[in-house]
Coordinates of C-alpha atoms in Angstrom, one line a residue:
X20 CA 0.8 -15.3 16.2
X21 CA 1.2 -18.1 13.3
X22 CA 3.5 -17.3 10.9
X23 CA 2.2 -15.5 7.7
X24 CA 3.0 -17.1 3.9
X25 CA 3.4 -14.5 1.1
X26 CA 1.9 -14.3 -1.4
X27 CA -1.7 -13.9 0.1
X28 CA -4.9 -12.1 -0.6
X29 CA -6.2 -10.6 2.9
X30 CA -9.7 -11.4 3.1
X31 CA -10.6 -8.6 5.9
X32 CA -8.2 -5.9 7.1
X33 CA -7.3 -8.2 10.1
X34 CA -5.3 -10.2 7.9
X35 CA -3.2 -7.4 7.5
X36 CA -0.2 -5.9 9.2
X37 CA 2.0 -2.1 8.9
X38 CA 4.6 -3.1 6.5
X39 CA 3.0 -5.5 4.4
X40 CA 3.0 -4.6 0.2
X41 CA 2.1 -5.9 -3.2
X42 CA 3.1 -4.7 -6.3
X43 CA 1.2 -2.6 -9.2
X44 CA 1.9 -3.1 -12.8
X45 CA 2.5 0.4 -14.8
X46 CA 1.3 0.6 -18.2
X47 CA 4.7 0.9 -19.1
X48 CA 5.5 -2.6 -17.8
X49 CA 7.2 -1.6 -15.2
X50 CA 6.2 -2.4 -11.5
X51 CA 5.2 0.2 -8.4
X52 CA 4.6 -0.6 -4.7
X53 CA 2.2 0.1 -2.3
X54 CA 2.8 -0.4 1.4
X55 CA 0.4 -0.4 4.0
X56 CA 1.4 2.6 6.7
X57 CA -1.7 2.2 9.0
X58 CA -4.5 -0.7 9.9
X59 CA -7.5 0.6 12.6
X60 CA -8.2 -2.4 14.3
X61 CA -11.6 -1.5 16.2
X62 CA -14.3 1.8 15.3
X63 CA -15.1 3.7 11.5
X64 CA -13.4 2.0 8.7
X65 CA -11.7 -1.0 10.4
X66 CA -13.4 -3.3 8.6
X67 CA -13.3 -1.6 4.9
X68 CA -10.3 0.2 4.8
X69 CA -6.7 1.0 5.5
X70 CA -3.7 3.3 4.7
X71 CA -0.8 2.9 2.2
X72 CA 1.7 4.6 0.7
X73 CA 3.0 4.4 -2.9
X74 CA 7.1 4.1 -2.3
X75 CA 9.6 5.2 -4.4
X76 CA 10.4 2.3 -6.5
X77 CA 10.1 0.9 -9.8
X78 CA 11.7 -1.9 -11.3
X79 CA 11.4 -4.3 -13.8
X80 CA 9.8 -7.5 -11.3
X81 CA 7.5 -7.3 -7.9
X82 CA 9.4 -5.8 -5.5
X83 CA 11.1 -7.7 -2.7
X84 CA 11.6 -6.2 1.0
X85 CA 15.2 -5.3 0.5
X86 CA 14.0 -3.8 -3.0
X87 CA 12.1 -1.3 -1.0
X88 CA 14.2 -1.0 2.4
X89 CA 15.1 2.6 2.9
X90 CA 12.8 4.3 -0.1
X91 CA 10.3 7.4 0.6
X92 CA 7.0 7.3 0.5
X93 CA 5.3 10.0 -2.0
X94 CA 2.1 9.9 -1.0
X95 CA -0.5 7.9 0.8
X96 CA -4.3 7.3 1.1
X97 CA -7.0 5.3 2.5
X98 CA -7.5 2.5 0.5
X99 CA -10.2 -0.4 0.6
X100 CA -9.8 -3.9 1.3
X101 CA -11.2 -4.5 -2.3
X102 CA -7.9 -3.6 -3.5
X103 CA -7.7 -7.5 -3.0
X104 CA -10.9 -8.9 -2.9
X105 CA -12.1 -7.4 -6.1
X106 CA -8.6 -5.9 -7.8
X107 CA -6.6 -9.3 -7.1
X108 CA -3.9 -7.7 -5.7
X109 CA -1.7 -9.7 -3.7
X110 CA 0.3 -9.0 -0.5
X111 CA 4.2 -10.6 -1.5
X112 CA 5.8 -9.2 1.8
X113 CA 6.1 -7.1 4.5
X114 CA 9.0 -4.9 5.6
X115 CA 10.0 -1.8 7.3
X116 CA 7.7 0.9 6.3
X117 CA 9.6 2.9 3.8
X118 CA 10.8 6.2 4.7
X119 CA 9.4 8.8 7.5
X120 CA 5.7 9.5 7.9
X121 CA 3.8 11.5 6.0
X122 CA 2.2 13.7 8.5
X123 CA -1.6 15.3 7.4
X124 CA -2.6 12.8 5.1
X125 CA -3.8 10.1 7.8
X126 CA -7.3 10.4 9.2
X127 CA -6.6 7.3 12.0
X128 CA -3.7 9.5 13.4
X129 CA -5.9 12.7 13.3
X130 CA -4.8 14.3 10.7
X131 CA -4.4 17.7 11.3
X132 CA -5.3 19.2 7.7
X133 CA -8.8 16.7 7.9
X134 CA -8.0 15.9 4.8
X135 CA -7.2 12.9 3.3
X136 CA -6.7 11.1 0.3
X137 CA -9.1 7.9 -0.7
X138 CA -8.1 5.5 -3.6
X139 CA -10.7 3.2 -4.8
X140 CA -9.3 -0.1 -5.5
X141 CA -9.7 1.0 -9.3
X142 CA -7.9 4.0 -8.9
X143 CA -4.4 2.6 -7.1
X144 CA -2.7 1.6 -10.6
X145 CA -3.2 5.5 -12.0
X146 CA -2.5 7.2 -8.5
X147 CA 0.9 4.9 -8.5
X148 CA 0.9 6.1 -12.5
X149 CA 1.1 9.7 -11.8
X150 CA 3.3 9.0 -8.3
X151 CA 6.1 7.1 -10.6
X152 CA 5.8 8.3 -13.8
X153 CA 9.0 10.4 -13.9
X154 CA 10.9 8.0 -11.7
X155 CA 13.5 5.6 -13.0
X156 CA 14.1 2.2 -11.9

């Protein structure tokens, strides 16, 4: 596999691997992070859609990998591709996934609840919003 060059705006879920993040500005100026937990590669949603998680982190730039090495994950959802396409997110990096599984939130995996979240790609900046908005730096 060729080597990948950060930053980059995935075009189609293929483009993307477990591990890879971009970074949400808070309307307090501050910055979150997503992080993608799960990509289906074939069958329902593999084209459209993939998981990530909003980590516990906020700081005052984008996040780098050792920024977010080691940090929970509070939540996660299935979120769509136009996250980049149409939102202009951009993947920066890719690291170990942060934290342990969240287990019943994750349709690919069978989740066992059957219920998931789903972010739009307008909603990720108020889902990280209500995620972060207690947290410090």
């Amino acid at each position: 596999m060729a080597s990948r060059q950060f930053p980059f705006t995935p075009a189609r879920t293929a483009d993307l691997e477990v591990g890879d993040f971009w970074a949400v500005q808070l309307t307090d100026g501050r910055f979150g992070c997503y992080q993608v937990t799960d990509v289906r590669r074939s069958g329902p949603l593999s084209r459209a859609a993939f998981y990530a998680g909003i980590v516990d982190w906020t700081g005052a730039q984008p996040p780098s990998a050792d920024d977010i090495l080691g940090r929970d994950l509070l939540t996660q959802g299935l979120t769509p591709l136009a996250v980049f396409t149409k939102g202009g997110a951009k993947v920066i990096g890719n690291g170990s996934v942060a934290g342990p599984p969240l287990d019943g939130d994750n349709l690919f995996q069978g989740s066992s609840s059957g219920v998931s979240r789903v972010w739009g790609w307008q909603a990720v900046v108020g889902a990280a919003e209500r995620a972060l908005a207690a947290r410090s730096p």
